[in-house]
Coordinates of C-alpha atoms in Angstrom, one line a residue:
X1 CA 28.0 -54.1 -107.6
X2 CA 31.1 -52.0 -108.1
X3 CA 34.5 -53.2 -109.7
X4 CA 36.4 -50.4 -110.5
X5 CA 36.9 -47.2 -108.6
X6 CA 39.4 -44.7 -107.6
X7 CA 41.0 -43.0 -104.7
X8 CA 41.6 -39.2 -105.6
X9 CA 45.4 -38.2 -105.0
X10 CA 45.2 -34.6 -106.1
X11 CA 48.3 -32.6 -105.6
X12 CA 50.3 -35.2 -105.5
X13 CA 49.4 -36.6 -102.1
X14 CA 49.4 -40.1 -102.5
X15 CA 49.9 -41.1 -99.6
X16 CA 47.2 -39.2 -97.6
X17 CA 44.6 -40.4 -100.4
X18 CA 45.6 -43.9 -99.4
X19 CA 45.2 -43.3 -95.5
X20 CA 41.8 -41.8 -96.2
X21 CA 40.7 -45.1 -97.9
X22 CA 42.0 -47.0 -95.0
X23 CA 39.9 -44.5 -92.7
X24 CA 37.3 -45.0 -94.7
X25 CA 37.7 -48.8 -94.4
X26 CA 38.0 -48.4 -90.7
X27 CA 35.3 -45.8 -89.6
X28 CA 32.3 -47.4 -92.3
X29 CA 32.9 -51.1 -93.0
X30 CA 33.0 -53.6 -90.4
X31 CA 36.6 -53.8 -90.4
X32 CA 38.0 -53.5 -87.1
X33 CA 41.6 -53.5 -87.8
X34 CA 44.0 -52.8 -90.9
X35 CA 47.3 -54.2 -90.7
X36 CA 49.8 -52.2 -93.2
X37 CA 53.1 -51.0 -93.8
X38 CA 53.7 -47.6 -91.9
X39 CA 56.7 -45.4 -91.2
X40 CA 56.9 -44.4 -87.7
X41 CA 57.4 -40.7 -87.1
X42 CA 60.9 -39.3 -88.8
X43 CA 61.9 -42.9 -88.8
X44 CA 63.2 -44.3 -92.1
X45 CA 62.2 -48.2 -91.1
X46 CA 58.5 -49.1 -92.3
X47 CA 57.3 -52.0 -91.1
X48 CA 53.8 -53.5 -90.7
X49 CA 51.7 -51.9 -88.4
X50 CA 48.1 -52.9 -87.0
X51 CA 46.0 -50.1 -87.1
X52 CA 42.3 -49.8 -85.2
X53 CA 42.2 -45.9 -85.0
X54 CA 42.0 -43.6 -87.5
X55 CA 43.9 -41.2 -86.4
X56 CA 46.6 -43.4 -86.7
X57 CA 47.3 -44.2 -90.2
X58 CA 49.6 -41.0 -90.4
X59 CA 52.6 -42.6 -92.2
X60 CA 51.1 -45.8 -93.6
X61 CA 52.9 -46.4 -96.6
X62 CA 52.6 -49.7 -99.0
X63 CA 54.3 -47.7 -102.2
X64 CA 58.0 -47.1 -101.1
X65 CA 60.8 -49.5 -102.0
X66 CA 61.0 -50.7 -98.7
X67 CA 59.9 -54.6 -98.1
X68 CA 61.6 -55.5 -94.1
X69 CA 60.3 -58.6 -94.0
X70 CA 57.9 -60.9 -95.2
X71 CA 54.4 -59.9 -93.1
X72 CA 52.5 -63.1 -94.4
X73 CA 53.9 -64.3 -90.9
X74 CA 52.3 -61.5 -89.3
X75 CA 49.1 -62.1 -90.9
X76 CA 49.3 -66.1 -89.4
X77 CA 50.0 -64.3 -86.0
X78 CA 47.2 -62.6 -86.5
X79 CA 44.1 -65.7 -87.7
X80 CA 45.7 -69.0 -87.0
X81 CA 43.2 -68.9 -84.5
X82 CA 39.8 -67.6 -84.4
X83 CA 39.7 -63.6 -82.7
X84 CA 36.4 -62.9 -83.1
X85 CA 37.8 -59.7 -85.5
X86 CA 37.5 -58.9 -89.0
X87 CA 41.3 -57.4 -90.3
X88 CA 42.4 -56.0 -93.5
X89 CA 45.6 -56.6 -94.2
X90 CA 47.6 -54.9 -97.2
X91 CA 50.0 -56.8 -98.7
X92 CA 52.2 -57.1 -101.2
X93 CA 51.4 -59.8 -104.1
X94 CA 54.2 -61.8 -102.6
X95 CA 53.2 -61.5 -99.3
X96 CA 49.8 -62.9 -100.4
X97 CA 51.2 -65.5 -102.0
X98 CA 53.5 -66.6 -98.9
X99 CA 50.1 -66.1 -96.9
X100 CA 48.6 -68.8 -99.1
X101 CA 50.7 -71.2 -98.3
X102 CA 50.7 -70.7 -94.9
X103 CA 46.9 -71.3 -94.7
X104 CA 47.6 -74.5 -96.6
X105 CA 49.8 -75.8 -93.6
X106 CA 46.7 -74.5 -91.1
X107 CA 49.1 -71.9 -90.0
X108 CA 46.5 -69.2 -91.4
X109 CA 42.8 -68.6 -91.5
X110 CA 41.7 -66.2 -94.5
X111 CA 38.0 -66.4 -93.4
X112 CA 37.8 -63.1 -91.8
X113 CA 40.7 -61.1 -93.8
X114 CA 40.4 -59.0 -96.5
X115 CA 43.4 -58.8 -98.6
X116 CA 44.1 -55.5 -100.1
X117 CA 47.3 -55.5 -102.6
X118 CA 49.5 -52.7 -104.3
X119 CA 50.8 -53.4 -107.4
X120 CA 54.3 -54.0 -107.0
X121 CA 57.2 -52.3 -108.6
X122 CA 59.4 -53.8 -106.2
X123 CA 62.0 -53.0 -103.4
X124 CA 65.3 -52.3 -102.6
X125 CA 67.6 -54.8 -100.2
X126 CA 67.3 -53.7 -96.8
X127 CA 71.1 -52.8 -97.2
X128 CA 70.7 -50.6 -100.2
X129 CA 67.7 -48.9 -98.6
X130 CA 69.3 -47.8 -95.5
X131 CA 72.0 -46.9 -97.7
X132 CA 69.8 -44.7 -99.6
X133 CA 68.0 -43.3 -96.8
X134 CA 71.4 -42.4 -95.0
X135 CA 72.1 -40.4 -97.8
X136 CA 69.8 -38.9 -99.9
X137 CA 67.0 -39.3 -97.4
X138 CA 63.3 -40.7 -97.6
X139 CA 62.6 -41.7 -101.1
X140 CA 59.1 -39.8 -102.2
X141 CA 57.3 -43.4 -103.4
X142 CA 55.6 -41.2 -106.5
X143 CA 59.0 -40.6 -107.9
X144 CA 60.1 -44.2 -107.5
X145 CA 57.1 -45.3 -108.7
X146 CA 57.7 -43.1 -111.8
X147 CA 61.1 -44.3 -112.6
X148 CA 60.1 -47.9 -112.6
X149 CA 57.3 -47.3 -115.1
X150 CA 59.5 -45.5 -117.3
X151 CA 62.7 -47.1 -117.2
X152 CA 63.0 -49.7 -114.8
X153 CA 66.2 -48.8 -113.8
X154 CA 65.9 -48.6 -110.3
X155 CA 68.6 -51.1 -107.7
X156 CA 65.7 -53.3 -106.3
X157 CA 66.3 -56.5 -104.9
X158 CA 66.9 -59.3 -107.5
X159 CA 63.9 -61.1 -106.3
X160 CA 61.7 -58.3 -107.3
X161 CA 63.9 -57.7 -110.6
X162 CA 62.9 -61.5 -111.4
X163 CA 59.2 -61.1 -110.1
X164 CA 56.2 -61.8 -112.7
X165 CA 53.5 -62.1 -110.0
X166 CA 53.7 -58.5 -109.7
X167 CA 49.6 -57.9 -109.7
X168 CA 47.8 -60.2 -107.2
X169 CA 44.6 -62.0 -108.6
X170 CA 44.5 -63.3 -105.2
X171 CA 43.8 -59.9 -103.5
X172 CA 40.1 -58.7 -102.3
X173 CA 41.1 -55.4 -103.2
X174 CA 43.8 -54.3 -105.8
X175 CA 45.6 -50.5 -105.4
X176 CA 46.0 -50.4 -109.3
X177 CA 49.4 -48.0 -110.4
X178 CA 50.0 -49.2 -113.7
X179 CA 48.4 -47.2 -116.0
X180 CA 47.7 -44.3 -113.8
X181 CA 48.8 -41.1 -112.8
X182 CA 49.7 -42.1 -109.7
X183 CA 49.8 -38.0 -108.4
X184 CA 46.3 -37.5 -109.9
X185 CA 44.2 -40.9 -108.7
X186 CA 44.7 -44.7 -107.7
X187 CA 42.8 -47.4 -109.5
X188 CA 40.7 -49.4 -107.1
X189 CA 39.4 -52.6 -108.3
X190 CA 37.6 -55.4 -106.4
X191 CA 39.0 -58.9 -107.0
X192 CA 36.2 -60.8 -104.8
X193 CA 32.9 -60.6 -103.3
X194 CA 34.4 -59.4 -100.0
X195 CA 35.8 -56.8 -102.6
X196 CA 32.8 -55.7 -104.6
X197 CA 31.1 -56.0 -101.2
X198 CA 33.6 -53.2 -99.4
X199 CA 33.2 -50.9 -102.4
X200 CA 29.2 -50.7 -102.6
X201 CA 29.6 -50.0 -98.7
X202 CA 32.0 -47.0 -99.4
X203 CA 30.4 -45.8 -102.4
X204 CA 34.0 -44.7 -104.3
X205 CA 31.9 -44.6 -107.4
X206 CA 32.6 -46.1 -110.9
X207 CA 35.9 -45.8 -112.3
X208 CA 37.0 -47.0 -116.0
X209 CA 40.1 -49.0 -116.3
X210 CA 42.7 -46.8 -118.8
X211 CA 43.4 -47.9 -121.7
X212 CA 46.8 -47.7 -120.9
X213 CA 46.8 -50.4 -117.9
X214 CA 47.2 -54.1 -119.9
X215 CA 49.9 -52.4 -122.2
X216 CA 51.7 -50.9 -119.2
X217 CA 51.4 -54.1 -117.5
X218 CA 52.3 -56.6 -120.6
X219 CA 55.5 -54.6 -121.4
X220 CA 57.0 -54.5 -117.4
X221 CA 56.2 -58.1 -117.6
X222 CA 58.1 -58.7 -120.4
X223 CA 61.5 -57.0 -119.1
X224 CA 60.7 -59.0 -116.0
X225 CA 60.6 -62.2 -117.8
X226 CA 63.8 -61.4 -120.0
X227 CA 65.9 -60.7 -116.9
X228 CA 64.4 -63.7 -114.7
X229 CA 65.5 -65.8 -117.3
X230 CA 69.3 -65.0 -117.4
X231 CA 69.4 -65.1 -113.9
X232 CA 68.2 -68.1 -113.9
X233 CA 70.7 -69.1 -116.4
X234 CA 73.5 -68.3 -114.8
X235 CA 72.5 -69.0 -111.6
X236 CA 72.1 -72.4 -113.0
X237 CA 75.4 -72.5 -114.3
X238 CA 77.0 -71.5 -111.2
X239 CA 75.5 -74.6 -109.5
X240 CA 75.5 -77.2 -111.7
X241 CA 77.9 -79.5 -109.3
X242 CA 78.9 -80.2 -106.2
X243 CA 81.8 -78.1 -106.2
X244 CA 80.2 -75.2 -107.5
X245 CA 77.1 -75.2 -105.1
X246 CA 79.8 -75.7 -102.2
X247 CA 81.5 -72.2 -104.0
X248 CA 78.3 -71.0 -103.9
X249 CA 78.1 -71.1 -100.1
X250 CA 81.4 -70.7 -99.1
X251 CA 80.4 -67.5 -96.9
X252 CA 77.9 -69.2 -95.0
X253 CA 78.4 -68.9 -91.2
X254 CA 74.7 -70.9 -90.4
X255 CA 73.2 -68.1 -89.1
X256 CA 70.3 -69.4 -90.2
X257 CA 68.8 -66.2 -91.1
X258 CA 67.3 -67.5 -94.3
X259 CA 65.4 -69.8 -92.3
X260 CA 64.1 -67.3 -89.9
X261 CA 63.4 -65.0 -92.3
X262 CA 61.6 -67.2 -94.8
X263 CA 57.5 -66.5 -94.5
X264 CA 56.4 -70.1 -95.1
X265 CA 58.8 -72.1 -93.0
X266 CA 57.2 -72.4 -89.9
X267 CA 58.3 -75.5 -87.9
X268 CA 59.0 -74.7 -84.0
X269 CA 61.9 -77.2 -84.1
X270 CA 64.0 -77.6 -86.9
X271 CA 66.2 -80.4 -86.9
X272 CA 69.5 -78.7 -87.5
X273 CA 68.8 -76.9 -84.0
X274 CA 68.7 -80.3 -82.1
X275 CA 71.3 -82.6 -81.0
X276 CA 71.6 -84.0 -84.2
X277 CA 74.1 -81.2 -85.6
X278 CA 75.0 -80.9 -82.0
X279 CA 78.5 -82.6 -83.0
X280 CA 80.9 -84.1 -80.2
X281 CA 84.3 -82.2 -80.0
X282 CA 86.3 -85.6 -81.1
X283 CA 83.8 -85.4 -84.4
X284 CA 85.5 -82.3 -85.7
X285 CA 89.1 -83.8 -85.0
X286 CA 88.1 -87.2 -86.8
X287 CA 86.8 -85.5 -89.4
X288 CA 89.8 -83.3 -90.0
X289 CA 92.0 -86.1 -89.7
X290 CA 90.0 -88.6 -92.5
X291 CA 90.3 -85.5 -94.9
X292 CA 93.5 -83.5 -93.4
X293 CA 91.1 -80.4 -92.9
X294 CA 88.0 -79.1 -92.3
X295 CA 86.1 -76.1 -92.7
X296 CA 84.3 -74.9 -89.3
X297 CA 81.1 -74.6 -89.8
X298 CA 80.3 -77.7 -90.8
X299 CA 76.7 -78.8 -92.2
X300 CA 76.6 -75.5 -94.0
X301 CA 76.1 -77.1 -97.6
X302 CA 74.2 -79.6 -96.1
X303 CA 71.3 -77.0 -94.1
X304 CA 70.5 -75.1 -97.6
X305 CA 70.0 -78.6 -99.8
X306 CA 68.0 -79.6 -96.4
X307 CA 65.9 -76.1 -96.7
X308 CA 65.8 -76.6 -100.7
X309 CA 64.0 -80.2 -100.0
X310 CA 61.7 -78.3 -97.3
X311 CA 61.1 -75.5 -99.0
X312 CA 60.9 -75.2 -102.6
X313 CA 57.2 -76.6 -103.5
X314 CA 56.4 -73.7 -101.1
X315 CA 58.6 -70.6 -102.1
X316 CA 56.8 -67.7 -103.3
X317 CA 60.4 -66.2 -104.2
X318 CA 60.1 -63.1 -102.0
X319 CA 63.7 -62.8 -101.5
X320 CA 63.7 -62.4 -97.5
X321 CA 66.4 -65.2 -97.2
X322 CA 68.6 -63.2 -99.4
X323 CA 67.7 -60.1 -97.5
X324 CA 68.0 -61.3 -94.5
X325 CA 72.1 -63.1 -95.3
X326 CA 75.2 -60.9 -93.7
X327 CA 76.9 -61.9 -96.2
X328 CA 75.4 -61.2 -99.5
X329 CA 74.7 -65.1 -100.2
X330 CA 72.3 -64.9 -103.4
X331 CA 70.2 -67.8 -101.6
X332 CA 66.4 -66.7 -103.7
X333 CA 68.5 -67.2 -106.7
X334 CA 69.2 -70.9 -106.2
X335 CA 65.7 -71.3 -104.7
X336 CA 63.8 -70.0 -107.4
X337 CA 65.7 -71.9 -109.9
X338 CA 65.2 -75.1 -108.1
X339 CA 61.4 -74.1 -107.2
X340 CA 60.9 -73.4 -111.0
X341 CA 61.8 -76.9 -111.6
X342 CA 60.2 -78.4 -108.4
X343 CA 56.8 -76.6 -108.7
X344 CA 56.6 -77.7 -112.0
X345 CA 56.8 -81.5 -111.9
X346 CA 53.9 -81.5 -109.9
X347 CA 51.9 -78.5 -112.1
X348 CA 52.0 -76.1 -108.9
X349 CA 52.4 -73.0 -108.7
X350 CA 52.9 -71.6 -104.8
X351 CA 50.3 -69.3 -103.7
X352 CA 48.7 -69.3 -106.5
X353 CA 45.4 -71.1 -105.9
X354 CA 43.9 -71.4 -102.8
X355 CA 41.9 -74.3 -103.1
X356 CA 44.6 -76.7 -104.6
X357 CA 46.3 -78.5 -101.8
X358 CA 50.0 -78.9 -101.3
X359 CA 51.8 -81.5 -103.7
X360 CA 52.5 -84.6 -101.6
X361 CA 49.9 -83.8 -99.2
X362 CA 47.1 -86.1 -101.0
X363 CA 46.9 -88.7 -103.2
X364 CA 46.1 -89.0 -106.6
X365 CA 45.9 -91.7 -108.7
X366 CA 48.1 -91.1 -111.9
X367 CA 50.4 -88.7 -109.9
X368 CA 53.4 -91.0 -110.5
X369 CA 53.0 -91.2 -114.2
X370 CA 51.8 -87.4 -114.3
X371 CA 54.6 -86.2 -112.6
X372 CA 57.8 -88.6 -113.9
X373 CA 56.3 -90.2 -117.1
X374 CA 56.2 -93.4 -115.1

């Protein structure tokens, strides 16, 4: 069965030699619908698109720095119940991770997906890449891929500067870039039987992994590493009180963006949308008059510890809540600090294994002593 392959991209099309592997994937497996990122026409937003024709897949484009949203949700939309459809849906490592999760909490079926992933170099804010696109125009994805292989140096979001899940293991097919010529060919490797299964049926032929690929990968890993650590670090020291993690959030208008955007929290009522935080007018006043003021909104401080309590066995550190923020709140900072610290007291790693179940979700044993000492 075959592992390794490769999609041509002579010339330096890479992006048609991808859409002819989706066509391929479309017109001679039994695949019946690829869901992937896609520019529409002139249009500088990419967002994911499913795809059942062909014809199409003009403008599908997983490479560029440009990361909307989160389309793990997508994918739930898409198998939480049973269609009767086989879909492919290319994701980034994150995305698959988020997706994970989500099939955890029976808000996914992965039965009949196939997951193909890119490796990821990451992606700009949505903010710097409207910027960009405003004014220097649509970023050829080669070249960016280029300049964070070589240098790194590129203004992506700080989740992806942080990110060391930057290869899925998770993913049925993996779109290798490190260690490749990216205007020359794309590594193809199968990460599953569904994989190895959708090669043999396209017949890529055998490909050799270069050389080049675990020494390309090691070294971005370790500038990833290095800077996810000082982040961390200072994030940590801008938060280590009350005072400070009030600071922190002083721009917060609960907008609740972070919450929409988040891929993995799914509830259809959340508590700080019910009467609850539906406060009486004579609340405010007593309020302001027990502490002689009172900053409008109130609860702010309150919804993100609320969301880190929620949310922080599950985050996959995407960064969408921090994308999402009008007001530049570094909210994937705090989480992934506190996630770090959450995921491992209970040795779990979100989205990282499908078959181990959510901590808290089922008992064990020795979990007390295993995860406090006790």
């Amino acid at each position: 069965m075959t592992n390794l392959a490769a999609i041509d991209t002579g010339n330096g099309q890479l992006l048609s030699g991808f859409e002819g592997f989706l066509a391929r994937v479309l017109e001679e497996t039994d695949i019946n619908a690829v869901l992937v990122p896609k520019r529409k026409g002139n249009g500088a937003a990419i967002m994911p698109v499913l795809v059942t024709d062909p014809g199409q897949l003009s403008g599908a484009d997983p490479f560029s720095p440009s990361f909307a949203l989160n389309a793990a949700r997508q994918v739930s939309r898409l198998t939480r119940k049973a269609s009767g459809k086989k879909i492919a849906a290319v994701l980034r490592p994150c995305e698959i991770r988020a997706l994970v999760e989500l099939s955890k909490l029976k808000q996914a079926d992965l039965t009949d997906l196939v997951l193909i992933s890119v490796d990821c170099l990451g992606a700009y804010s949505n903010k710097t890449w409207n910027e960009r696109v405003n004014s220097t125009g649509y970023e050829d994805p080669a070249q960016f891929i280029s300049r964070q292989m070589e240098s790194k140096d590129a203004p992506v979001a700080s989740a992806c500067a942080i990110c060391d899940e930057f290869v899925s293991p998770l993913a049925d097919i993996r779109i290798g870039l490190f260690g490749m010529d990216v205007k020359g060919r794309l590594l193809i490797e199968s990460g599953s039987e569904k994989g190895r299964a959708m090669l043999d049926t396209l017949s890529l032929g055998v490909f050799d992994e270069p050389a080049s690929r675990k020494e390309s990968i090691r070294t971005f890993l370790e500038k990833q590493r290095e800077t996810r650590a000082q982040v961390l670090k200072d994030t940590a020291e801008k938060t280590d009180s009350l005072d400070k993690l009030d600071l922190y959030f002083e721009r917060c208008v609960n907008c609740y963006n972070c919450r929409v955007a988040c891929p993995v929290c799914y509830c259809k009522e959340c508590v700080f949308n019910t009467d609850v935080f539906d406060h009486d007018p004579y609340q405010y006043v007593s309020w302001a008059q027990s502490k002689g003021a009172v900053k409008l909104p109130v609860d702010t401080l309150f919804f993100h510890i609320t969301r880190l309590a929620h949310m922080s066995l599950s985050c996959v550190g995407c960064g969408q809540c921090s994308n999402a923020c009008p007001n530049d709140i570094p909210v994937m900072e705090l989480f992934a600090l506190v996630a770090g610290d959450s995921q491992a007291a209970f040795n779990y790693r979100a989205g990282a294994d499908p078959n181990q179940a959510l901590p808290l979700s089922e008992f064990k044993e020795n979990e007390l002593s295993d995860v406090v000492g006790i």
